[in-house]
PDB file of C-alpha atoms and ligand atoms in Angstrom:
ATOM      1  CA  UNK A 343      19.231   9.836  -3.498  1.00 92.00           C
ATOM      2  CA  UNK A 344      22.081   7.863  -2.788  1.00 92.00           C
ATOM      3  CA  UNK A 345      23.559  10.345  -0.397  1.00 93.00           C
ATOM      4  CA  UNK A 346      20.025  10.990   0.801  1.00 93.00           C
ATOM      5  CA  UNK A 347      19.709   7.280   2.016  1.00 92.00           C
ATOM      6  CA  UNK A 348      23.163   7.634   4.062  1.00 93.00           C
ATOM      7  CA  UNK A 349      21.634  10.929   5.572  1.00 93.00           C
ATOM      8  CA  UNK A 350      18.398   9.982   6.529  1.00 93.00           C
ATOM      9  CA  UNK A 351      16.598  12.397   4.466  1.00 96.00           C
ATOM     10  CA  UNK A 352      13.996   9.899   3.646  1.00 97.00           C
ATOM     11  CA  UNK A 353      11.179   8.765   6.315  1.00 97.00           C
ATOM     12  CA  UNK A 354       7.653   7.342   6.924  1.00 98.00           C
ATOM     13  CA  UNK A 355       4.464   9.056   6.837  1.00 98.00           C
ATOM     14  CA  UNK A 356       1.698   6.497   7.799  1.00 98.00           C
ATOM     15  CA  UNK A 357      -1.879   7.155   6.434  1.00 98.00           C
ATOM     16  CA  UNK A 358      -4.522   5.357   8.630  1.00 98.00           C
ATOM     17  CA  UNK A 359      -6.641   2.746   7.093  1.00 98.00           C
ATOM     18  CA  UNK A 360     -10.228   2.399   8.553  1.00 98.00           C
ATOM     19  CA  UNK A 361     -13.042  -0.071   9.090  1.00 97.00           C
ATOM     20  CA  UNK A 362     -16.601  -0.240   6.989  1.00 95.00           C
ATOM     21  CA  UNK A 363     -18.475   1.735  10.213  1.00 95.00           C
ATOM     22  CA  UNK A 364     -16.309   4.414   9.104  1.00 93.00           C
ATOM     23  CA  UNK A 365     -14.788   4.483  13.161  1.00 93.00           C
ATOM     24  CA  UNK A 366     -12.005   2.086  13.861  1.00 96.00           C
ATOM     25  CA  UNK A 367      -8.138   2.432  12.472  1.00 98.00           C
ATOM     26  CA  UNK A 368      -7.152  -0.927  11.763  1.00 98.00           C
ATOM     27  CA  UNK A 369      -4.454  -0.171   9.340  1.00 98.00           C
ATOM     28  CA  UNK A 370      -1.976   1.659   8.098  1.00 98.00           C
ATOM     29  CA  UNK A 371      -0.494   2.447   5.002  1.00 98.00           C
ATOM     30  CA  UNK A 372       3.376   3.583   4.824  1.00 98.00           C
ATOM     31  CA  UNK A 373       3.992   6.329   1.983  1.00 98.00           C
ATOM     32  CA  UNK A 374       7.505   7.440   1.701  1.00 97.00           C
ATOM     33  CA  UNK A 375       8.358  11.109   1.486  1.00 97.00           C
ATOM     34  CA  UNK A 376      12.172  12.408   0.440  1.00 96.00           C
ATOM     35  CA  UNK A 377      13.520  15.991   2.341  1.00 94.00           C
ATOM     36  CA  UNK A 378      15.268  16.539  -0.747  1.00 91.00           C
ATOM     37  CA  UNK A 379      18.598  18.820   0.543  1.00 88.00           C
ATOM     38  CA  UNK A 380      18.290  21.515  -1.910  1.00 90.00           C
ATOM     39  CA  UNK A 381      14.664  21.418  -3.539  1.00 90.00           C
ATOM     40  CA  UNK A 382      12.824  20.436  -0.153  1.00 91.00           C
ATOM     41  CA  UNK A 383       9.931  18.011   0.361  1.00 91.00           C
ATOM     42  CA  UNK A 384       9.283  16.143  -2.419  1.00 92.00           C
ATOM     43  CA  UNK A 385       6.670  14.156  -2.993  1.00 92.00           C
ATOM     44  CA  UNK A 386       6.673  10.113  -4.242  1.00 95.00           C
ATOM     45  CA  UNK A 387       5.126  10.881  -7.744  1.00 93.00           C
ATOM     46  CA  UNK A 388       8.711  12.394  -8.425  1.00 92.00           C
ATOM     47  CA  UNK A 389      11.013  10.100  -7.024  1.00 94.00           C
ATOM     48  CA  UNK A 390       9.601   6.492  -6.806  1.00 94.00           C
ATOM     49  CA  UNK A 391      10.152   5.922 -10.906  1.00 92.00           C
ATOM     50  CA  UNK A 392      13.718   7.398 -10.865  1.00 92.00           C
ATOM     51  CA  UNK A 393      14.516   4.924  -8.067  1.00 94.00           C
ATOM     52  CA  UNK A 394      13.195   2.368 -10.086  1.00 93.00           C
ATOM     53  CA  UNK A 395      15.790   3.601 -13.103  1.00 93.00           C
ATOM     54  CA  UNK A 396      18.409   3.978 -11.590  1.00 93.00           C
ATOM     55  CA  UNK A 397      18.096   0.801  -9.214  1.00 92.00           C
ATOM     56  CA  UNK A 398      18.452   2.112  -5.508  1.00 94.00           C
ATOM     57  CA  UNK A 399      14.605   1.430  -5.435  1.00 95.00           C
ATOM     58  CA  UNK A 400      16.085  -1.990  -3.434  1.00 93.00           C
ATOM     59  CA  UNK A 401      17.562   0.187  -1.043  1.00 95.00           C
ATOM     60  CA  UNK A 402      14.888   2.521  -0.554  1.00 97.00           C
ATOM     61  CA  UNK A 403      12.280  -0.298  -0.526  1.00 97.00           C
ATOM     62  CA  UNK A 404      14.692  -2.321   2.157  1.00 96.00           C
ATOM     63  CA  UNK A 405      14.861   0.983   3.972  1.00 97.00           C
ATOM     64  CA  UNK A 406      11.098   1.573   3.784  1.00 98.00           C
ATOM     65  CA  UNK A 407      10.099  -2.050   4.919  1.00 98.00           C
ATOM     66  CA  UNK A 408      12.269  -1.889   7.801  1.00 98.00           C
ATOM     67  CA  UNK A 409      11.418   1.217   8.866  1.00 98.00           C
ATOM     68  CA  UNK A 410       7.458   0.155   8.548  1.00 98.00           C
ATOM     69  CA  UNK A 411       7.758  -3.357  10.665  1.00 98.00           C
ATOM     70  CA  UNK A 412       9.660  -1.222  13.138  1.00 98.00           C
ATOM     71  CA  UNK A 413       7.363   1.049  13.273  1.00 98.00           C
ATOM     72  CA  UNK A 414       4.678  -1.148  13.493  1.00 98.00           C
ATOM     73  CA  UNK A 415       5.584  -3.195  16.389  1.00 98.00           C
ATOM     74  CA  UNK A 416       4.264  -0.130  18.947  1.00 97.00           C
ATOM     75  CA  UNK A 417       1.076  -0.279  17.146  1.00 98.00           C
ATOM     76  CA  UNK A 418      -0.395  -3.863  18.415  1.00 94.00           C
ATOM     77  CA  UNK A 419      -2.947  -5.497  15.813  1.00 95.00           C
ATOM     78  CA  UNK A 420      -2.644  -2.338  12.914  1.00 98.00           C
ATOM     79  CA  UNK A 421      -1.701  -4.232   9.862  1.00 98.00           C
ATOM     80  CA  UNK A 422       0.666  -2.097   8.005  1.00 98.00           C
ATOM     81  CA  UNK A 423       0.628  -1.772   4.389  1.00 98.00           C
ATOM     82  CA  UNK A 424       3.729  -1.322   2.350  1.00 98.00           C
ATOM     83  CA  UNK A 425       4.240  -0.777  -1.560  1.00 97.00           C
ATOM     84  CA  UNK A 426       6.387  -2.508  -3.368  1.00 97.00           C
ATOM     85  CA  UNK A 427       7.801  -1.249  -6.827  1.00 94.00           C
ATOM     86  CA  UNK A 428       8.051  -3.714  -9.980  1.00 91.00           C
ATOM     87  CA  UNK A 429      11.870  -4.258  -9.879  1.00 92.00           C
ATOM     88  CA  UNK A 430      12.055  -5.063  -5.878  1.00 94.00           C
ATOM     89  CA  UNK A 431       9.125  -7.431  -6.706  1.00 95.00           C
ATOM     90  CA  UNK A 432      11.088  -8.777  -9.761  1.00 93.00           C
ATOM     91  CA  UNK A 433      14.273  -9.747  -7.810  1.00 93.00           C
ATOM     92  CA  UNK A 434      15.115 -13.534  -7.468  1.00 93.00           C
ATOM     93  CA  UNK A 435      15.018 -13.554  -3.468  1.00 95.00           C
ATOM     94  CA  UNK A 436      12.332 -10.654  -2.733  1.00 97.00           C
ATOM     95  CA  UNK A 437      10.307 -13.166  -0.773  1.00 98.00           C
ATOM     96  CA  UNK A 438      13.406 -14.232   1.363  1.00 98.00           C
ATOM     97  CA  UNK A 439      14.502 -10.420   1.761  1.00 98.00           C
ATOM     98  CA  UNK A 440      11.138  -9.607   3.412  1.00 98.00           C
ATOM     99  CA  UNK A 441      11.098 -12.164   5.999  1.00 98.00           C
ATOM    100  CA  UNK A 442      14.644 -11.692   7.183  1.00 98.00           C
ATOM    101  CA  UNK A 443      13.155  -8.316   7.628  1.00 98.00           C
ATOM    102  CA  UNK A 444      10.457  -9.563   9.723  1.00 98.00           C
ATOM    103  CA  UNK A 445      12.750 -11.710  11.360  1.00 98.00           C
ATOM    104  CA  UNK A 446      15.141  -8.888  12.588  1.00 98.00           C
ATOM    105  CA  UNK A 447      12.537  -6.504  13.179  1.00 98.00           C
ATOM    106  CA  UNK A 448      10.402  -9.151  15.422  1.00 98.00           C
ATOM    107  CA  UNK A 449       7.192  -8.035  13.649  1.00 98.00           C
ATOM    108  CA  UNK A 450       4.775 -10.886  12.864  1.00 98.00           C
ATOM    109  CA  UNK A 451       4.071 -11.465   9.220  1.00 98.00           C
ATOM    110  CA  UNK A 452       0.278 -11.393   9.683  1.00 98.00           C
ATOM    111  CA  UNK A 453       0.441  -7.530  10.102  1.00 98.00           C
ATOM    112  CA  UNK A 454       2.331  -6.861   7.201  1.00 98.00           C
ATOM    113  CA  UNK A 455       0.553  -6.554   4.247  1.00 98.00           C
ATOM    114  CA  UNK A 456       2.443  -5.796   0.666  1.00 98.00           C
ATOM    115  CA  UNK A 457       0.615  -3.947  -1.927  1.00 97.00           C
ATOM    116  CA  UNK A 458       1.879  -4.589  -5.609  1.00 95.00           C
ATOM    117  CA  UNK A 459       0.529  -2.526  -8.146  1.00 90.00           C
ATOM    118  CA  UNK A 460      -1.098  -3.215 -11.669  1.00 83.00           C
ATOM    119  CA  UNK A 461       2.085  -1.453 -13.625  1.00 80.00           C
ATOM    120  CA  UNK A 462       3.918  -5.389 -11.967  1.00 78.00           C
ATOM    121  CA  UNK A 463       4.379  -6.105 -15.327  1.00 77.00           C
ATOM    122  CA  UNK A 464       4.693 -10.376 -15.021  1.00 80.00           C
ATOM    123  CA  UNK A 465       6.390 -11.981 -17.497  1.00 80.00           C
ATOM    124  CA  UNK A 466       6.270 -15.240 -15.549  1.00 88.00           C
ATOM    125  CA  UNK A 467       2.747 -16.291 -13.808  1.00 90.00           C
ATOM    126  CA  UNK A 468       4.328 -19.224 -12.095  1.00 93.00           C
ATOM    127  CA  UNK A 469       7.320 -17.462 -10.703  1.00 93.00           C
ATOM    128  CA  UNK A 470       5.012 -14.095  -9.724  1.00 94.00           C
ATOM    129  CA  UNK A 471       2.337 -16.862  -7.704  1.00 96.00           C
ATOM    130  CA  UNK A 472       4.822 -18.718  -6.377  1.00 96.00           C
ATOM    131  CA  UNK A 473       6.697 -15.991  -4.863  1.00 97.00           C
ATOM    132  CA  UNK A 474       3.357 -14.553  -3.487  1.00 97.00           C
ATOM    133  CA  UNK A 475       2.422 -18.130  -1.866  1.00 98.00           C
ATOM    134  CA  UNK A 476       5.704 -18.056  -0.135  1.00 98.00           C
ATOM    135  CA  UNK A 477       4.608 -15.230   1.742  1.00 98.00           C
ATOM    136  CA  UNK A 478       1.198 -15.924   2.262  1.00 98.00           C
ATOM    137  CA  UNK A 479       2.468 -19.264   3.900  1.00 98.00           C
ATOM    138  CA  UNK A 480       4.508 -17.056   6.627  1.00 98.00           C
ATOM    139  CA  UNK A 481       1.468 -15.207   7.232  1.00 98.00           C
ATOM    140  CA  UNK A 482       1.978 -12.097   4.788  1.00 98.00           C
ATOM    141  CA  UNK A 483      -0.757 -10.508   2.828  1.00 98.00           C
ATOM    142  CA  UNK A 484      -0.792  -9.410  -0.377  1.00 98.00           C
ATOM    143  CA  UNK A 485      -2.958  -6.335  -1.871  1.00 97.00           C
ATOM    144  CA  UNK A 486      -3.495  -5.393  -5.583  1.00 96.00           C
ATOM    145  CA  UNK A 487      -3.164  -1.246  -5.441  1.00 95.00           C
ATOM    146  CA  UNK A 488      -4.556   0.836  -7.697  1.00 93.00           C
ATOM    147  CA  UNK A 489      -7.271  -1.849  -9.359  1.00 94.00           C
ATOM    148  CA  UNK A 490      -8.476  -0.349 -12.448  1.00 90.00           C
ATOM    149  CA  UNK A 491      -6.055   2.126 -13.142  1.00 89.00           C
ATOM    150  CA  UNK A 492      -3.422  -0.282 -15.558  1.00 82.00           C
ATOM    151  CA  UNK A 493      -4.848  -2.775 -18.107  1.00 79.00           C
ATOM    152  CA  UNK A 494      -3.595  -5.955 -16.592  1.00 78.00           C
ATOM    153  CA  UNK A 495      -5.769  -5.822 -13.426  1.00 82.00           C
ATOM    154  CA  UNK A 496      -8.254  -8.206 -14.331  1.00 90.00           C
ATOM    155  CA  UNK A 497      -5.800 -11.165 -16.086  1.00 89.00           C
ATOM    156  CA  UNK A 498      -3.696 -10.957 -12.676  1.00 93.00           C
ATOM    157  CA  UNK A 499      -6.826 -11.933 -10.890  1.00 93.00           C
ATOM    158  CA  UNK A 500      -6.952 -14.775 -13.207  1.00 91.00           C
ATOM    159  CA  UNK A 501      -3.997 -16.523 -11.862  1.00 91.00           C
ATOM    160  CA  UNK A 502      -2.836 -14.621  -8.790  1.00 95.00           C
ATOM    161  CA  UNK A 503      -3.449 -15.425  -5.530  1.00 97.00           C
ATOM    162  CA  UNK A 504      -4.497 -11.695  -3.988  1.00 97.00           C
ATOM    163  CA  UNK A 505      -6.025 -11.587  -0.764  1.00 98.00           C
ATOM    164  CA  UNK A 506      -7.228  -8.069  -0.721  1.00 98.00           C
ATOM    165  CA  UNK A 507      -8.141  -5.302  -3.786  1.00 97.00           C
ATOM    166  CA  UNK A 508      -7.455  -1.644  -3.751  1.00 97.00           C
ATOM    167  CA  UNK A 509      -9.862   0.425  -5.439  1.00 96.00           C
ATOM    168  CA  UNK A 510      -8.097   2.924  -7.520  1.00 95.00           C
ATOM    169  CA  UNK A 511      -9.107   6.717  -6.157  1.00 96.00           C
ATOM    170  CA  UNK A 512      -9.555   7.857 -10.054  1.00 96.00           C
ATOM    171  CA  UNK A 513     -13.583   5.769  -9.673  1.00 96.00           C
ATOM    172  CA  UNK A 514     -14.329   7.202  -6.311  1.00 97.00           C
ATOM    173  CA  UNK A 515     -13.337  10.645  -6.726  1.00 97.00           C
ATOM    174  CA  UNK A 516     -15.822  10.477  -9.804  1.00 96.00           C
ATOM    175  CA  UNK A 517     -18.784   8.387  -7.875  1.00 95.00           C
ATOM    176  CA  UNK A 518     -21.222  11.666  -7.646  1.00 91.00           C
ATOM    177  CA  UNK A 519     -20.260  12.496 -11.320  1.00 93.00           C
ATOM    178  CA  UNK A 520     -20.093   9.478 -13.335  1.00 92.00           C
ATOM    179  CA  UNK A 521     -22.768   6.769 -13.335  1.00 92.00           C
ATOM    180  CA  UNK A 522     -20.510   4.601 -15.168  1.00 95.00           C
ATOM    181  CA  UNK A 523     -17.956   5.309 -11.896  1.00 95.00           C
ATOM    182  CA  UNK A 524     -20.360   3.656  -9.699  1.00 95.00           C
ATOM    183  CA  UNK A 525     -21.538   0.920 -11.423  1.00 96.00           C
ATOM    184  CA  UNK A 526     -18.060  -0.248 -11.877  1.00 95.00           C
ATOM    185  CA  UNK A 527     -17.365   0.119  -8.147  1.00 96.00           C
ATOM    186  CA  UNK A 528     -20.064  -2.716  -7.698  1.00 96.00           C
ATOM    187  CA  UNK A 529     -18.861  -4.833 -10.257  1.00 96.00           C
ATOM    188  CA  UNK A 530     -15.294  -4.494  -8.389  1.00 96.00           C
ATOM    189  CA  UNK A 531     -16.819  -4.878  -4.988  1.00 97.00           C
ATOM    190  CA  UNK A 532     -18.531  -8.139  -7.036  1.00 97.00           C
ATOM    191  CA  UNK A 533     -15.543  -9.520  -8.559  1.00 96.00           C
ATOM    192  CA  UNK A 534     -13.292  -9.419  -5.405  1.00 96.00           C
ATOM    193  CA  UNK A 535     -15.871 -10.332  -2.904  1.00 97.00           C
ATOM    194  CA  UNK A 536     -16.516 -13.805  -4.862  1.00 97.00           C
ATOM    195  CA  UNK A 537     -12.981 -14.439  -5.419  1.00 96.00           C
ATOM    196  CA  UNK A 538     -12.956 -14.315  -1.726  1.00 97.00           C
ATOM    197  CA  UNK A 539     -10.706 -10.806  -1.154  1.00 98.00           C
ATOM    198  CA  UNK A 540     -11.572  -8.041   0.639  1.00 98.00           C
ATOM    199  CA  UNK A 541     -11.670  -4.534  -0.432  1.00 98.00           C
ATOM    200  CA  UNK A 542     -10.321  -0.922   0.399  1.00 98.00           C
ATOM    201  CA  UNK A 543     -11.188   1.859  -1.741  1.00 98.00           C
ATOM    202  CA  UNK A 544      -8.699   5.061  -1.459  1.00 97.00           C
ATOM    203  CA  UNK A 545      -9.143   8.309  -1.892  1.00 98.00           C
ATOM    204  CA  UNK A 546     -12.174   8.612   0.153  1.00 98.00           C
ATOM    205  CA  UNK A 547     -12.597  12.511   0.598  1.00 98.00           C
ATOM    206  CA  UNK A 548     -16.364  13.082   1.148  1.00 97.00           C
ATOM    207  CA  UNK A 549     -19.217  11.710   3.642  1.00 97.00           C
ATOM    208  CA  UNK A 550     -21.576  10.788   0.398  1.00 97.00           C
ATOM    209  CA  UNK A 551     -18.629   9.313  -1.229  1.00 98.00           C
ATOM    210  CA  UNK A 552     -18.287   6.769   2.225  1.00 98.00           C
ATOM    211  CA  UNK A 553     -21.840   6.023   2.136  1.00 97.00           C
ATOM    212  CA  UNK A 554     -21.910   4.956  -1.210  1.00 97.00           C
ATOM    213  CA  UNK A 555     -18.634   2.409  -0.700  1.00 98.00           C
ATOM    214  CA  UNK A 556     -20.323   1.443   2.430  1.00 98.00           C
ATOM    215  CA  UNK A 557     -23.541   0.818   0.691  1.00 97.00           C
ATOM    216  CA  UNK A 558     -21.770  -0.965  -2.046  1.00 97.00           C
ATOM    217  CA  UNK A 559     -19.868  -3.477   0.209  1.00 98.00           C
ATOM    218  CA  UNK A 560     -16.542  -1.838   0.808  1.00 98.00           C
ATOM    219  CA  UNK A 561     -14.555  -3.457   3.463  1.00 98.00           C
ATOM    220  CA  UNK A 562     -12.062  -0.792   4.382  1.00 98.00           C
ATOM    221  CA  UNK A 563     -11.792   2.921   3.449  1.00 98.00           C
ATOM    222  CA  UNK A 564      -8.509   5.390   3.070  1.00 98.00           C
ATOM    223  CA  UNK A 565      -8.555   9.280   2.045  1.00 98.00           C
ATOM    224  CA  UNK A 566      -8.766  12.489   3.521  1.00 98.00           C
ATOM    225  CA  UNK A 567     -11.904  12.366   4.605  1.00 98.00           C
ATOM    226  CA  UNK A 568     -10.510  10.340   7.563  1.00 98.00           C
ATOM    227  CA  UNK A 569      -6.854  11.412   7.746  1.00 98.00           C
ATOM    228  CA  UNK A 570      -3.918  12.341   5.603  1.00 98.00           C
ATOM    229  CA  UNK A 571      -0.821  10.734   6.112  1.00 98.00           C
ATOM    230  CA  UNK A 572       0.525  11.529   9.701  1.00 98.00           C
ATOM    231  CA  UNK A 573       4.338  10.595  11.208  1.00 97.00           C
ATOM    232  CA  UNK A 574       4.686   7.531  13.531  1.00 98.00           C
ATOM    233  CA  UNK A 575       3.954   9.404  16.787  1.00 98.00           C
ATOM    234  CA  UNK A 576       0.372  10.551  15.203  1.00 98.00           C
ATOM    235  CA  UNK A 577      -0.144   7.203  14.870  1.00 98.00           C
ATOM    236  CA  UNK A 578       0.823   6.050  18.640  1.00 97.00           C
ATOM    237  CA  UNK A 579      -1.780   8.933  20.110  1.00 96.00           C
ATOM    238  CA  UNK A 580      -4.518   7.761  17.857  1.00 96.00           C
ATOM    239  CA  UNK A 581      -4.457   4.461  18.902  1.00 96.00           C
ATOM    240  CA  UNK A 582      -4.348   5.509  22.431  1.00 94.00           C
ATOM    241  CA  UNK A 583      -7.666   7.492  22.198  1.00 93.00           C
ATOM    242  CA  UNK A 584      -9.552   4.755  20.015  1.00 89.00           C
TER     243      UNK A 584
HETATM  244  P1  LIG B1222      -0.525   4.710  -3.139  1.00 86.55           P
HETATM  245  O1  LIG B1222      -0.034   3.423  -2.983  1.00 86.55           O
HETATM  246  O2  LIG B1222      -1.966   4.365  -4.474  1.00 86.55           O
HETATM  247  O3  LIG B1222      -0.848   5.628  -2.146  1.00 86.55           O
HETATM  248  C1  LIG B1222      -1.872   6.147  -2.081  1.00 86.55           C
HETATM  249  C2  LIG B1222      -1.645   8.286  -2.662  1.00 86.55           C
HETATM  250  O4  LIG B1222      -2.476   8.613  -2.352  1.00 86.55           O
HETATM  251  C3  LIG B1222      -0.809   8.611  -1.570  1.00 86.55           C
HETATM  252  O5  LIG B1222      -0.052   9.497  -2.390  1.00 86.55           O
HETATM  253  C4  LIG B1222      -1.693   9.057  -0.532  1.00 86.55           C
HETATM  254  O6  LIG B1222      -1.278  10.349   0.299  1.00 86.55           O
HETATM  255  C5  LIG B1222      -2.800   9.438  -1.526  1.00 86.55           C
HETATM  256  N1  LIG B1222      -3.848   9.922  -1.049  1.00 86.55           N
HETATM  257  C6  LIG B1222      -4.738   8.850  -0.378  1.00 86.55           C
HETATM  258  N2  LIG B1222      -6.141   9.500   0.424  1.00 86.55           N
HETATM  259  C7  LIG B1222      -6.240  10.595  -0.276  1.00 86.55           C
HETATM  260  C8  LIG B1222      -7.419  11.730  -1.111  1.00 86.55           C
HETATM  261  O7  LIG B1222      -8.437  11.146   0.025  1.00 86.55           O
HETATM  262  N3  LIG B1222      -7.193  12.422  -1.674  1.00 86.55           N
HETATM  263  C9  LIG B1222      -6.451  12.096  -2.478  1.00 86.55           C
HETATM  264  N4  LIG B1222      -5.766  13.021  -3.541  1.00 86.55           N
HETATM  265  N5  LIG B1222      -5.079  11.769  -2.607  1.00 86.55           N
HETATM  266  C10 LIG B1222      -5.029  10.775  -1.178  1.00 86.55           C
HETATM  267  P2  LIG B1222       1.660   9.568  -1.886  1.00 86.55           P
HETATM  268  O8  LIG B1222       1.991   9.605  -0.633  1.00 86.55           O
HETATM  269  O9  LIG B1222       1.876  11.016  -2.908  1.00 86.55           O
HETATM  270  O10 LIG B1222       1.865   8.394  -2.812  1.00 86.55           O
HETATM  271  C11 LIG B1222       2.569   8.358  -4.254  1.00 86.55           C
HETATM  272  C12 LIG B1222       2.469   6.989  -4.569  1.00 86.55           C
HETATM  273  O11 LIG B1222       3.694   6.770  -4.808  1.00 86.55           O
HETATM  274  C13 LIG B1222       1.524   5.490  -3.694  1.00 86.55           C
HETATM  275  O12 LIG B1222       0.152   5.409  -4.252  1.00 86.55           O
HETATM  276  C14 LIG B1222       2.613   4.766  -4.314  1.00 86.55           C
HETATM  277  O13 LIG B1222       2.264   3.921  -5.768  1.00 86.55           O
HETATM  278  C15 LIG B1222       4.022   5.325  -4.465  1.00 86.55           C
HETATM  279  N6  LIG B1222       4.490   5.390  -2.869  1.00 86.55           N
HETATM  280  C16 LIG B1222       4.941   6.274  -1.888  1.00 86.55           C
HETATM  281  N7  LIG B1222       5.118   5.638  -1.291  1.00 86.55           N
HETATM  282  C17 LIG B1222       5.944   4.245  -1.692  1.00 86.55           C
HETATM  283  C18 LIG B1222       6.957   3.363  -0.973  1.00 86.55           C
HETATM  284  O14 LIG B1222       7.643   3.570  -0.016  1.00 86.55           O
HETATM  285  N8  LIG B1222       7.370   2.390  -1.748  1.00 86.55           N
HETATM  286  C19 LIG B1222       6.858   2.488  -3.508  1.00 86.55           C
HETATM  287  N9  LIG B1222       7.312   1.637  -4.142  1.00 86.55           N
HETATM  288  N10 LIG B1222       6.123   3.589  -3.871  1.00 86.55           N
HETATM  289  C20 LIG B1222       5.306   3.968  -2.864  1.00 86.55           C
HETATM  290 MG1  LIG B1223      -0.073   1.902  -2.015  1.00 86.55          MG
HETATM  291 MG1  LIG B1224      -2.980   3.026  -4.535  1.00 86.55          MG
HETATM  292 MG1  LIG B1225      -3.140   5.055  -5.654  1.00 86.55          MG
END
């Protein structure tokens, strides 16, 4: 992994995030890919955890953030979302590191969104809140990713100032097969909206799911129904086409 970081074997794909009408690409999520010199194309589920354990996530995370900011400069008006691992966020100087990269790349802070997950395992809520506020005061937005998949989501909403909730794919994938799933999505949207947050549904694959989610009041869609993750040049041509 260390060698791959030097050799440029990591790259980013971007998955479009679409408005509630299902028409316009308003954002993209950066998703990391590793072309392993021996094993070939390797998904993040096989390397993010290892990067966390070994501490290499710091270096990988900075690469991802810098590359996403550089690419986003070519996409006027589009918000770029970047996943942040728990270990990265725990770094004392995480907000400063993000602001430094924004300064160096020249991306307006309001075009960056950071995604934190429920697995954050926040020990010190006051400290986490302070870090979030430093970034938000500069215009950076912060989303709670995979909402509903962990067990801390609701307690985080009590004390941490998220701008957005991303409904976990698990709920979306069960919309048609489980009435409980539909009820839970309605509840998540109600909570999010009442707290003044935007809601994104991830893993939207079918027209039926899109229709249900729109009716439920979801603001943004992400999923294979609209697009798989694609490379930066493809995002540019789609923007030019729209
Ligand atoms: P995530 O942040 O929840 O990202 C969404 C994942 O769902 C992506 O998987 C995406 O390809 C997949 N996805 C999107 N739409 C659909 C759909 O309609 N159907 C299905 N079946 N899947 C869909 P991916 O790229 O394999 O990434 C998996 C996870 O790895 C991400 O989940 C994120 O937690 C983590 N990850 C990816 N890139 C990074 C990174 O640069 N840094 C960190 N810390 N984590 C990352
Ligand atoms: Mg994410
Ligand atoms: Mg997600
Ligand atoms: Mg997810």
